[in-house]
Amino acid sequence: MRLSQNITKTLKDAPADEQATNAKLLIRGGFIHKEMAGAYSYLPLGLQVIENIKTVVREEMNALGASELLMTSLQAKDSWVISGRWSDELVDIWFKSQLKNGTEVGFGWSHEEPIMMMAKSLVKSYRDLPISVYQFQTKFRNELRAKSGIMRGREFIMKDMYAFSRSADELNEFYERTKEAYLKVYKRIGLGDNTFVTFASGGSFTQFSHEFQTVTDSGEDTIYLDRSKRLAVNEEVYNDEILAQLGMKKDHLEKVKAAEVGNIFNFGSIKGEQMDVYFNDQSGQRQPVYLSSYGIGVSRLMGVIAEHFNDQRGLIWPTNIAPAMVYLLAIGNSKTIEAADKLYNILTARGVAVIYDDRDVRPGEKFSDADLMGIPWRVVVSEQFIKNGLYEVKSRSNNTPQQLRADALIKLVKSGNLKRAS
Ligand code: ATP
Ligand code: MG
């Protein structure tokens, strides 16, 4: 994209009321716009990052055999009354409204109950199972505090997946495969090293739910981490008895701050029984459907990545989710601009996503915006090198530039690009 024709604009300062590093950097870099506390709009570059995260998640969920759907944000009260979770005492983050005729409706903060109602009408026989579905959905939660930028929104993007199984064993098998798929997701988007499976509360059928916690000072959770085992315990369930039960040793544990980037739940047959979702097994017996549910905080992940990958000059996107691979700019005159135009066309034709800074501003401003936006490769077209057909290429995370011809440049830029949407 040509920067001169795009709405993207970097800012000198973030809003004064913004405290979180992720929001400050993302607002200054032109990725998001703050509507109000806990509500952010995604500008073109921010949306591209979200889409790149979604691509990775989608590929891993599809590999599990799950299929994508899209449910409504507007939810009927009935299904939530059955489970008791319509109650504002039990669920303190509901946004609710009313139709003109007074009928109450809710804005989806989760889709567990609605998906059970859908399953009730679609799943009849053991032949219909097992089945798993997922969506990328805007969730609404009336959070008490929203000071963590896009890491805690009142409106945010979640990937939620629901699996319907015929037995505890069938559920467990899928649950374990999903755990592995989640770890692959975090690895592919650059958070593999510091994201850990964590025992947490919220289990109903099982004693624990499993969270995926990324170690970061900006996180709102505290976990006790055994780095060598790559396992952790959330402080909410941390005590001597639990540690003994999990075979974890107190003196191997580090107390660290972390951000919950995913959470998976085994409901067993509880929800099926509660909401009357049954299937006929092979011998014609009525059996409750087994439910498990799997969330990933897509927009929170973008925030965690912004917190983790930055320096004093700005963001440093991991290549797999960067909004573009190259930040291209020309220094000087009509000759270099002509050469930059040409290179822009070549790169674009070869499938390299480029931000072409063709604005009429000083080079210094372009250089600092390239750094602030955190694009993996900066390519400068200057008179000095262009006469030999060379471009100056520099990685955002390394200060040594190299001079390359177009072909070598494309090869270099594509080599770090493991797999992404075309
Ligand atoms: P938290 O404890 O942070 O409030 P939660 O346990 O209520 O989160 P879940 O219901 O498990 O959240 O939702 C699944 C995932 O959605 C979480 O693991 C997290 O990554 C993300 N998420 C939850 N709440 C928010 C929010 N307010 N803003 C952004 N992402 C969120
Ligand atoms: Mg959770």
Short mmCIF file of C-alpha atoms and ligand atoms in Angstrom, two decimals:
data_model
loop_
_atom_site.label_atom_id
_atom_site.label_comp_id
_atom_site.label_asym_id
_atom_site.label_seq_id
_atom_site.Cartn_x
_atom_site.Cartn_y
_atom_site.Cartn_z
CA MET A 1 0.00 0.00 0.00
CA ARG A 2 1.02 3.57 -0.69
CA LEU A 3 1.14 5.50 2.56
CA SER A 4 0.10 8.75 0.83
CA GLN A 5 -3.20 7.15 -0.14
CA ASN A 6 -3.90 5.39 3.16
CA ILE A 7 -5.71 6.60 6.26
CA THR A 8 -2.75 5.41 8.36
CA LYS A 9 -1.08 8.19 10.27
CA THR A 10 1.52 7.94 13.00
CA LEU A 11 1.19 10.19 16.03
CA LYS A 12 3.83 11.95 18.10
CA ASP A 13 1.93 11.28 21.31
CA ALA A 14 -0.52 8.70 22.55
CA PRO A 15 -3.70 9.93 24.32
CA ALA A 16 -2.81 11.23 27.78
CA ASP A 17 -5.24 8.85 29.51
CA GLU A 18 -3.67 5.79 27.92
CA GLN A 19 -1.48 3.82 30.35
CA ALA A 20 -0.77 0.54 28.62
CA THR A 21 2.37 0.23 26.49
CA ASN A 22 0.56 -1.85 23.87
CA ALA A 23 -2.12 0.80 23.34
CA LYS A 24 0.38 3.67 23.34
CA LEU A 25 2.55 2.02 20.68
CA LEU A 26 -0.36 0.77 18.59
CA ILE A 27 -2.08 4.15 18.60
CA ARG A 28 1.13 6.04 17.81
CA GLY A 29 1.98 3.55 15.06
CA GLY A 30 -1.39 4.00 13.38
CA PHE A 31 -2.72 0.50 14.09
CA ILE A 32 -5.70 1.27 16.30
CA HIS A 33 -7.94 4.17 17.23
CA LYS A 34 -9.34 4.61 20.71
CA GLU A 35 -13.10 5.01 20.72
CA MET A 36 -13.34 5.02 24.53
CA ALA A 37 -11.85 3.03 27.41
CA GLY A 38 -11.99 -0.64 26.48
CA ALA A 39 -13.16 -0.04 22.91
CA TYR A 40 -10.71 0.27 20.04
CA SER A 41 -11.13 0.43 16.28
CA TYR A 42 -8.70 -1.43 14.06
CA LEU A 43 -7.21 0.72 11.31
CA PRO A 44 -5.98 -0.96 8.09
CA LEU A 45 -2.57 -2.00 9.47
CA GLY A 46 -4.04 -3.19 12.77
CA LEU A 47 -6.69 -5.15 10.95
CA GLN A 48 -3.97 -6.80 8.86
CA VAL A 49 -2.21 -7.96 12.05
CA ILE A 50 -5.51 -9.35 13.36
CA GLU A 51 -6.10 -11.14 10.04
CA ASN A 52 -2.61 -12.63 10.13
CA ILE A 53 -3.16 -13.96 13.66
CA LYS A 54 -6.52 -15.35 12.54
CA THR A 55 -4.88 -17.09 9.58
CA VAL A 56 -2.52 -18.98 11.88
CA VAL A 57 -5.33 -19.89 14.29
CA ARG A 58 -7.64 -20.90 11.42
CA GLU A 59 -5.02 -23.20 9.90
CA GLU A 60 -4.44 -24.97 13.21
CA MET A 61 -8.15 -25.33 13.99
CA ASN A 62 -8.86 -26.66 10.49
CA ALA A 63 -6.03 -29.17 10.96
CA LEU A 64 -7.95 -30.51 13.99
CA GLY A 65 -10.91 -31.15 11.71
CA ALA A 66 -12.98 -28.27 13.06
CA SER A 67 -15.10 -26.16 10.74
CA GLU A 68 -15.64 -22.43 10.88
CA LEU A 69 -19.01 -20.81 11.40
CA LEU A 70 -20.29 -17.47 12.61
CA MET A 71 -22.87 -17.11 15.34
CA THR A 72 -24.87 -14.02 16.24
CA SER A 73 -23.70 -11.48 18.81
CA LEU A 74 -27.31 -10.87 19.79
CA GLN A 75 -28.41 -13.67 22.09
CA ALA A 76 -31.77 -14.94 23.30
CA LYS A 77 -32.25 -14.98 27.06
CA ASP A 78 -33.85 -18.47 27.18
CA SER A 79 -30.75 -20.64 26.81
CA TRP A 80 -28.90 -18.68 29.49
CA VAL A 81 -31.82 -18.96 31.92
CA ILE A 82 -31.66 -22.77 31.69
CA SER A 83 -28.03 -22.79 32.83
CA GLY A 84 -28.55 -20.04 35.41
CA ARG A 85 -25.98 -17.84 33.71
CA TRP A 86 -28.45 -15.09 32.75
CA SER A 87 -28.04 -13.94 36.35
CA ASP A 88 -26.10 -10.68 36.77
CA GLU A 89 -24.86 -11.91 40.14
CA LEU A 90 -23.34 -15.03 38.61
CA VAL A 91 -22.09 -13.34 35.44
CA ASP A 92 -21.12 -9.77 36.29
CA ILE A 93 -19.97 -8.70 32.82
CA TRP A 94 -23.22 -8.98 30.83
CA PHE A 95 -24.23 -6.26 28.41
CA LYS A 96 -28.00 -6.57 27.98
CA SER A 97 -30.67 -4.70 26.09
CA GLN A 98 -34.34 -4.94 25.16
CA LEU A 99 -36.29 -5.23 21.95
CA LYS A 100 -39.01 -2.65 21.29
CA ASN A 101 -41.58 -5.06 22.73
CA GLY A 102 -39.64 -5.43 25.94
CA THR A 103 -38.03 -8.81 25.21
CA GLU A 104 -34.65 -9.02 26.88
CA VAL A 105 -31.58 -9.88 24.80
CA GLY A 106 -27.90 -10.25 25.65
CA PHE A 107 -24.72 -9.34 23.79
CA GLY A 108 -22.57 -12.46 23.57
CA TRP A 109 -19.75 -12.64 26.10
CA SER A 110 -19.50 -16.40 25.39
CA HIS A 111 -21.37 -18.71 23.04
CA GLU A 112 -21.50 -21.89 25.11
CA GLU A 113 -25.22 -21.82 25.82
CA PRO A 114 -26.31 -20.71 22.33
CA ILE A 115 -24.15 -23.39 20.69
CA MET A 116 -25.74 -26.02 22.93
CA MET A 117 -29.16 -24.89 21.73
CA MET A 118 -27.93 -25.16 18.15
CA ALA A 119 -26.53 -28.63 18.83
CA LYS A 120 -29.85 -29.66 20.31
CA SER A 121 -31.53 -29.12 16.96
CA LEU A 122 -28.70 -30.46 14.79
CA VAL A 123 -27.26 -33.43 16.70
CA LYS A 124 -29.53 -36.46 16.98
CA SER A 125 -27.52 -39.60 16.53
CA TYR A 126 -24.05 -41.00 17.26
CA ARG A 127 -23.54 -40.72 13.48
CA ASP A 128 -23.67 -36.91 13.82
CA LEU A 129 -20.73 -36.98 16.26
CA PRO A 130 -17.97 -36.13 17.02
CA ILE A 131 -18.10 -32.61 15.67
CA SER A 132 -16.19 -29.40 16.34
CA VAL A 133 -16.90 -25.86 15.22
CA TYR A 134 -15.21 -22.52 15.78
CA GLN A 135 -15.64 -18.86 15.02
CA PHE A 136 -13.88 -15.53 15.22
CA GLN A 137 -16.36 -13.37 17.01
CA THR A 138 -16.67 -10.03 18.67
CA LYS A 139 -17.37 -10.59 22.34
CA PHE A 140 -18.88 -8.01 24.67
CA ARG A 141 -17.99 -7.90 28.34
CA ASN A 142 -18.79 -5.08 30.72
CA GLU A 143 -15.40 -5.29 32.41
CA LEU A 144 -15.00 -3.32 35.62
CA ARG A 145 -11.58 -2.04 34.60
CA ALA A 146 -10.13 -1.53 31.14
CA LYS A 147 -6.64 -0.18 31.63
CA SER A 148 -4.63 -2.76 29.71
CA GLY A 149 -5.25 -1.38 26.21
CA ILE A 150 -6.36 -4.05 23.76
CA MET A 151 -5.35 -6.73 26.24
CA ARG A 152 -8.66 -6.14 28.04
CA GLY A 153 -11.44 -4.75 25.92
CA ARG A 154 -15.11 -4.32 26.65
CA GLU A 155 -15.44 -5.39 23.04
CA PHE A 156 -12.82 -7.78 21.73
CA ILE A 157 -12.13 -10.53 19.22
CA MET A 158 -12.06 -14.12 20.40
CA LYS A 159 -11.65 -17.40 18.60
CA ASP A 160 -13.99 -19.79 20.33
CA MET A 161 -14.28 -23.44 19.45
CA TYR A 162 -16.76 -26.00 20.74
CA ALA A 163 -16.39 -29.75 20.45
CA PHE A 164 -19.24 -32.23 20.85
CA SER A 165 -18.18 -35.74 21.75
CA ARG A 166 -19.90 -39.05 22.51
CA SER A 167 -17.86 -40.00 25.55
CA ALA A 168 -15.31 -38.78 28.07
CA ASP A 169 -12.57 -40.62 26.14
CA GLU A 170 -13.51 -39.09 22.83
CA LEU A 171 -13.56 -35.65 24.45
CA ASN A 172 -10.18 -36.18 26.13
CA GLU A 173 -8.54 -37.22 22.89
CA PHE A 174 -9.71 -34.01 21.19
CA TYR A 175 -8.80 -31.94 24.24
CA GLU A 176 -5.20 -33.17 24.20
CA ARG A 177 -4.85 -32.62 20.45
CA THR A 178 -6.20 -29.09 20.85
CA LYS A 179 -3.68 -28.35 23.58
CA GLU A 180 -0.90 -29.20 21.12
CA ALA A 181 -2.57 -27.13 18.38
CA TYR A 182 -2.71 -24.14 20.74
CA LEU A 183 1.00 -24.44 21.52
CA LYS A 184 1.66 -24.46 17.76
CA VAL A 185 -0.36 -21.26 17.35
CA TYR A 186 1.63 -19.41 20.01
CA LYS A 187 4.88 -20.68 18.55
CA ARG A 188 3.99 -19.57 15.02
CA ILE A 189 3.11 -16.07 16.11
CA GLY A 190 6.34 -15.63 18.06
CA LEU A 191 5.25 -16.32 21.65
CA GLY A 192 6.24 -19.99 21.84
CA ASP A 193 9.15 -19.57 24.25
CA ASN A 194 7.26 -17.70 26.94
CA THR A 195 3.77 -19.21 26.77
CA PHE A 196 2.95 -22.00 29.23
CA VAL A 197 0.13 -24.43 29.90
CA THR A 198 -1.28 -23.43 33.29
CA PHE A 199 -3.60 -25.22 35.69
CA ALA A 200 -6.45 -22.88 36.54
CA SER A 201 -9.90 -22.75 38.05
CA GLY A 202 -13.05 -22.90 36.01
CA GLY A 203 -13.23 -26.62 35.60
CA SER A 204 -16.69 -28.01 36.22
CA PHE A 205 -16.44 -31.63 35.12
CA THR A 206 -12.72 -31.74 35.68
CA GLN A 207 -11.02 -30.06 38.60
CA PHE A 208 -9.03 -27.63 36.47
CA SER A 209 -9.30 -25.75 33.27
CA HIS A 210 -6.12 -25.19 31.30
CA GLU A 211 -4.97 -21.71 30.55
CA PHE A 212 -2.25 -20.63 28.18
CA GLN A 213 -0.30 -17.91 29.94
CA THR A 214 2.31 -15.67 28.32
CA VAL A 215 4.86 -14.35 30.79
CA THR A 216 4.85 -10.54 30.68
CA ASP A 217 4.97 -7.79 33.28
CA SER A 218 1.92 -6.27 31.65
CA GLY A 219 -0.17 -9.36 32.41
CA GLU A 220 -2.97 -9.20 34.98
CA ASP A 221 -2.48 -12.76 36.24
CA THR A 222 0.06 -14.25 38.62
CA ILE A 223 1.28 -17.76 37.96
CA TYR A 224 3.77 -20.13 39.56
CA LEU A 225 5.95 -21.46 36.78
CA ASP A 226 8.15 -24.53 36.50
CA ARG A 227 10.26 -23.55 33.49
CA SER A 228 11.91 -26.93 33.03
CA LYS A 229 8.55 -28.71 32.93
CA ARG A 230 6.99 -25.84 30.94
CA LEU A 231 3.98 -26.03 33.28
CA ALA A 232 2.45 -23.48 35.63
CA VAL A 233 -0.24 -23.10 38.27
CA ASN A 234 -2.43 -20.01 38.42
CA GLU A 235 -2.31 -18.37 41.86
CA GLU A 236 -6.09 -18.74 42.07
CA VAL A 237 -5.65 -22.51 42.58
CA TYR A 238 -2.17 -22.47 44.10
CA ASN A 239 -1.76 -24.29 47.42
CA ASP A 240 0.32 -27.10 48.93
CA GLU A 241 -2.31 -29.73 48.38
CA ILE A 242 -2.74 -28.89 44.68
CA LEU A 243 1.03 -28.83 44.13
CA ALA A 244 1.37 -32.27 45.67
CA GLN A 245 -1.48 -33.52 43.52
CA LEU A 246 0.16 -32.16 40.36
CA GLY A 247 3.58 -33.47 41.35
CA MET A 248 5.04 -29.96 41.32
CA LYS A 249 7.77 -28.83 43.69
CA LYS A 250 7.52 -25.47 45.40
CA ASP A 251 11.23 -24.69 45.12
CA HIS A 252 11.12 -25.26 41.35
CA LEU A 253 8.49 -22.58 40.91
CA GLU A 254 8.93 -18.97 39.89
CA LYS A 255 6.25 -16.42 40.70
CA VAL A 256 5.67 -14.33 37.55
CA LYS A 257 3.14 -11.99 35.96
CA ALA A 258 1.41 -13.38 32.89
CA ALA A 259 -1.36 -12.66 30.40
CA GLU A 260 -3.98 -15.31 29.72
CA VAL A 261 -3.97 -15.79 25.95
CA GLY A 262 -6.13 -18.91 25.86
CA ASN A 263 -8.32 -21.07 28.06
CA ILE A 264 -9.78 -24.51 27.45
CA PHE A 265 -12.55 -26.27 29.36
CA ASN A 266 -13.83 -29.80 29.73
CA PHE A 267 -17.54 -29.72 30.61
CA GLY A 268 -17.97 -33.47 30.36
CA SER A 269 -21.66 -34.39 30.15
CA ILE A 270 -22.72 -31.62 32.55
CA LYS A 271 -23.95 -29.12 29.97
CA GLY A 272 -25.62 -31.81 27.85
CA GLU A 273 -27.60 -33.02 30.85
CA GLN A 274 -28.37 -29.50 32.03
CA MET A 275 -29.55 -28.27 28.64
CA ASP A 276 -31.13 -31.51 27.49
CA VAL A 277 -28.79 -32.12 24.56
CA TYR A 278 -28.81 -35.88 23.98
CA PHE A 279 -28.01 -38.25 21.14
CA ASN A 280 -28.98 -41.82 20.42
CA ASP A 281 -26.03 -44.17 20.70
CA GLN A 282 -25.47 -47.31 18.59
CA SER A 283 -27.85 -49.35 20.71
CA GLY A 284 -30.54 -46.67 20.54
CA GLN A 285 -29.91 -45.43 24.10
CA ARG A 286 -30.22 -41.71 24.87
CA GLN A 287 -26.86 -40.29 26.00
CA PRO A 288 -25.86 -36.77 26.96
CA VAL A 289 -23.54 -34.96 24.54
CA TYR A 290 -20.07 -34.19 25.95
CA LEU A 291 -18.96 -30.59 25.54
CA SER A 292 -15.55 -28.99 25.59
CA SER A 293 -14.84 -25.35 24.85
CA TYR A 294 -11.68 -23.62 23.63
CA GLY A 295 -10.96 -19.89 23.62
CA ILE A 296 -8.09 -17.80 22.25
CA GLY A 297 -7.95 -14.05 22.80
CA VAL A 298 -7.11 -12.87 19.28
CA SER A 299 -7.03 -9.13 19.98
CA ARG A 300 -5.40 -9.69 23.38
CA LEU A 301 -2.65 -11.62 21.59
CA MET A 302 -1.96 -8.63 19.37
CA GLY A 303 -1.57 -6.54 22.53
CA VAL A 304 0.72 -9.08 24.19
CA ILE A 305 2.90 -9.20 21.08
CA ALA A 306 3.13 -5.39 21.07
CA GLU A 307 4.16 -5.49 24.74
CA HIS A 308 6.75 -8.17 24.12
CA PHE A 309 8.33 -7.06 20.83
CA ASN A 310 9.35 -3.42 21.01
CA ASP A 311 12.25 -1.13 21.79
CA GLN A 312 12.65 2.59 22.43
CA ARG A 313 12.03 3.28 18.73
CA GLY A 314 8.76 1.40 18.45
CA LEU A 315 7.22 -1.95 17.57
CA ILE A 316 9.08 -4.98 16.18
CA TRP A 317 6.55 -7.35 14.61
CA PRO A 318 7.41 -11.04 14.30
CA THR A 319 7.48 -11.79 10.56
CA ASN A 320 4.51 -14.18 10.59
CA ILE A 321 2.06 -11.56 11.73
CA ALA A 322 3.65 -8.30 10.57
CA PRO A 323 1.17 -6.17 8.60
CA ALA A 324 3.75 -5.91 5.77
CA MET A 325 7.19 -7.37 5.16
CA VAL A 326 8.85 -4.30 3.68
CA TYR A 327 8.83 -0.60 4.45
CA LEU A 328 10.00 1.05 1.24
CA LEU A 329 11.19 4.63 0.87
CA ALA A 330 13.14 6.76 -1.54
CA ILE A 331 15.64 9.47 -0.61
CA GLY A 332 15.91 12.43 -2.89
CA ASN A 333 14.97 13.16 -6.42
CA SER A 334 12.74 12.09 -9.29
CA LYS A 335 15.24 9.41 -10.31
CA THR A 336 15.12 7.59 -6.97
CA ILE A 337 11.37 8.02 -6.76
CA GLU A 338 11.03 6.43 -10.18
CA ALA A 339 13.23 3.52 -9.07
CA ALA A 340 11.22 3.11 -5.86
CA ASP A 341 7.95 3.08 -7.83
CA LYS A 342 9.40 0.34 -10.00
CA LEU A 343 10.64 -1.71 -7.04
CA TYR A 344 7.23 -1.32 -5.36
CA ASN A 345 5.58 -2.85 -8.42
CA ILE A 346 8.09 -5.69 -8.60
CA LEU A 347 7.77 -6.56 -4.91
CA THR A 348 3.99 -6.41 -5.02
CA ALA A 349 3.91 -8.62 -8.12
CA ARG A 350 6.13 -11.13 -6.35
CA GLY A 351 3.72 -11.36 -3.43
CA VAL A 352 5.69 -9.27 -0.93
CA ALA A 353 3.45 -7.04 1.19
CA VAL A 354 4.90 -3.52 1.11
CA ILE A 355 4.23 -0.26 2.87
CA TYR A 356 5.53 2.27 0.37
CA ASP A 357 6.24 5.56 2.12
CA ASP A 358 5.64 7.85 -0.85
CA ARG A 359 4.64 10.83 1.32
CA ASP A 360 6.15 14.21 0.72
CA VAL A 361 7.95 14.38 4.07
CA ARG A 362 11.56 14.49 5.23
CA PRO A 363 13.55 11.20 5.12
CA GLY A 364 14.10 11.44 8.88
CA GLU A 365 10.37 11.23 9.44
CA LYS A 366 10.13 8.21 7.16
CA PHE A 367 12.95 6.46 8.98
CA SER A 368 11.42 7.00 12.38
CA ASP A 369 7.97 5.91 11.19
CA ALA A 370 9.47 2.75 9.69
CA ASP A 371 10.88 1.96 13.13
CA LEU A 372 7.72 2.94 15.00
CA MET A 373 5.55 0.73 12.78
CA GLY A 374 7.93 -2.18 13.32
CA ILE A 375 7.94 -3.55 9.78
CA PRO A 376 10.52 -6.41 9.53
CA TRP A 377 12.54 -4.99 6.58
CA ARG A 378 13.31 -1.42 5.62
CA VAL A 379 14.37 -0.83 2.02
CA VAL A 380 15.88 2.51 1.04
CA VAL A 381 16.32 3.65 -2.55
CA SER A 382 19.11 6.22 -2.71
CA GLU A 383 21.15 7.78 -5.47
CA GLN A 384 24.38 6.36 -4.11
CA PHE A 385 23.41 2.74 -4.65
CA ILE A 386 20.71 2.81 -7.30
CA LYS A 387 23.22 3.64 -10.06
CA ASN A 388 24.61 0.12 -9.47
CA GLY A 389 21.15 -1.41 -9.27
CA LEU A 390 21.39 -1.90 -5.50
CA TYR A 391 18.95 -1.23 -2.67
CA GLU A 392 19.80 -0.74 0.97
CA VAL A 393 18.09 -3.37 3.10
CA LYS A 394 17.98 -3.37 6.89
CA SER A 395 16.18 -5.61 9.32
CA ARG A 396 14.14 -3.92 12.07
CA SER A 397 15.84 -6.04 14.71
CA ASN A 398 19.39 -5.58 13.43
CA ASN A 399 21.15 -2.33 12.66
CA THR A 400 23.53 -3.47 9.91
CA PRO A 401 22.29 -2.59 6.43
CA GLN A 402 23.25 -4.54 3.32
CA GLN A 403 23.16 -3.58 -0.35
CA LEU A 404 21.29 -6.03 -2.55
CA ARG A 405 19.83 -6.41 -6.02
CA ALA A 406 16.08 -6.86 -6.31
CA ASP A 407 16.21 -10.65 -6.64
CA ALA A 408 18.46 -11.16 -3.61
CA LEU A 409 16.31 -8.70 -1.67
CA ILE A 410 13.13 -10.65 -2.46
CA LYS A 411 14.79 -13.91 -1.50
CA LEU A 412 15.99 -12.48 1.81
CA VAL A 413 12.64 -10.97 2.68
CA LYS A 414 10.76 -14.13 1.82
CA SER A 415 13.13 -16.42 3.73
CA GLY A 416 12.00 -15.18 7.12
CA ASN A 417 8.42 -15.42 6.07
CA LEU A 418 7.48 -18.90 7.25
CA LYS A 419 3.86 -19.09 6.23
CA ARG A 420 1.21 -16.48 5.89
CA ALA A 421 -1.91 -15.51 4.05
CA SER A 422 -1.38 -14.65 0.41
P1 ATP B 1 -9.78 -12.87 32.16
O1 ATP B 1 -9.51 -13.76 33.32
O2 ATP B 1 -8.56 -12.24 31.59
O3 ATP B 1 -10.90 -11.89 32.42
P2 ATP B 1 -11.48 -14.91 31.14
O4 ATP B 1 -10.93 -16.09 31.86
O5 ATP B 1 -12.71 -14.30 31.62
O6 ATP B 1 -10.32 -13.81 30.99
P3 ATP B 1 -12.27 -16.56 28.90
O7 ATP B 1 -13.73 -16.55 29.11
O8 ATP B 1 -11.49 -17.74 29.28
O9 ATP B 1 -11.64 -15.25 29.58
O10 ATP B 1 -12.04 -16.13 27.38
C1 ATP B 1 -11.13 -16.77 26.48
C2 ATP B 1 -9.98 -15.85 26.12
O11 ATP B 1 -10.42 -14.58 25.66
C3 ATP B 1 -9.08 -15.52 27.30
O12 ATP B 1 -8.15 -16.55 27.51
C4 ATP B 1 -8.43 -14.23 26.86
O13 ATP B 1 -7.30 -14.50 26.05
C5 ATP B 1 -9.50 -13.56 26.02
N1 ATP B 1 -10.19 -12.50 26.77
C6 ATP B 1 -11.02 -12.65 27.82
N2 ATP B 1 -11.50 -11.47 28.24
C7 ATP B 1 -10.95 -10.53 27.42
C8 ATP B 1 -11.07 -9.12 27.33
N3 ATP B 1 -11.86 -8.42 28.16
N4 ATP B 1 -10.37 -8.48 26.35
C9 ATP B 1 -9.58 -9.17 25.50
N5 ATP B 1 -9.44 -10.50 25.54
C10 ATP B 1 -10.12 -11.18 26.48
MG MG B 2 -10.20 -17.73 31.17
#
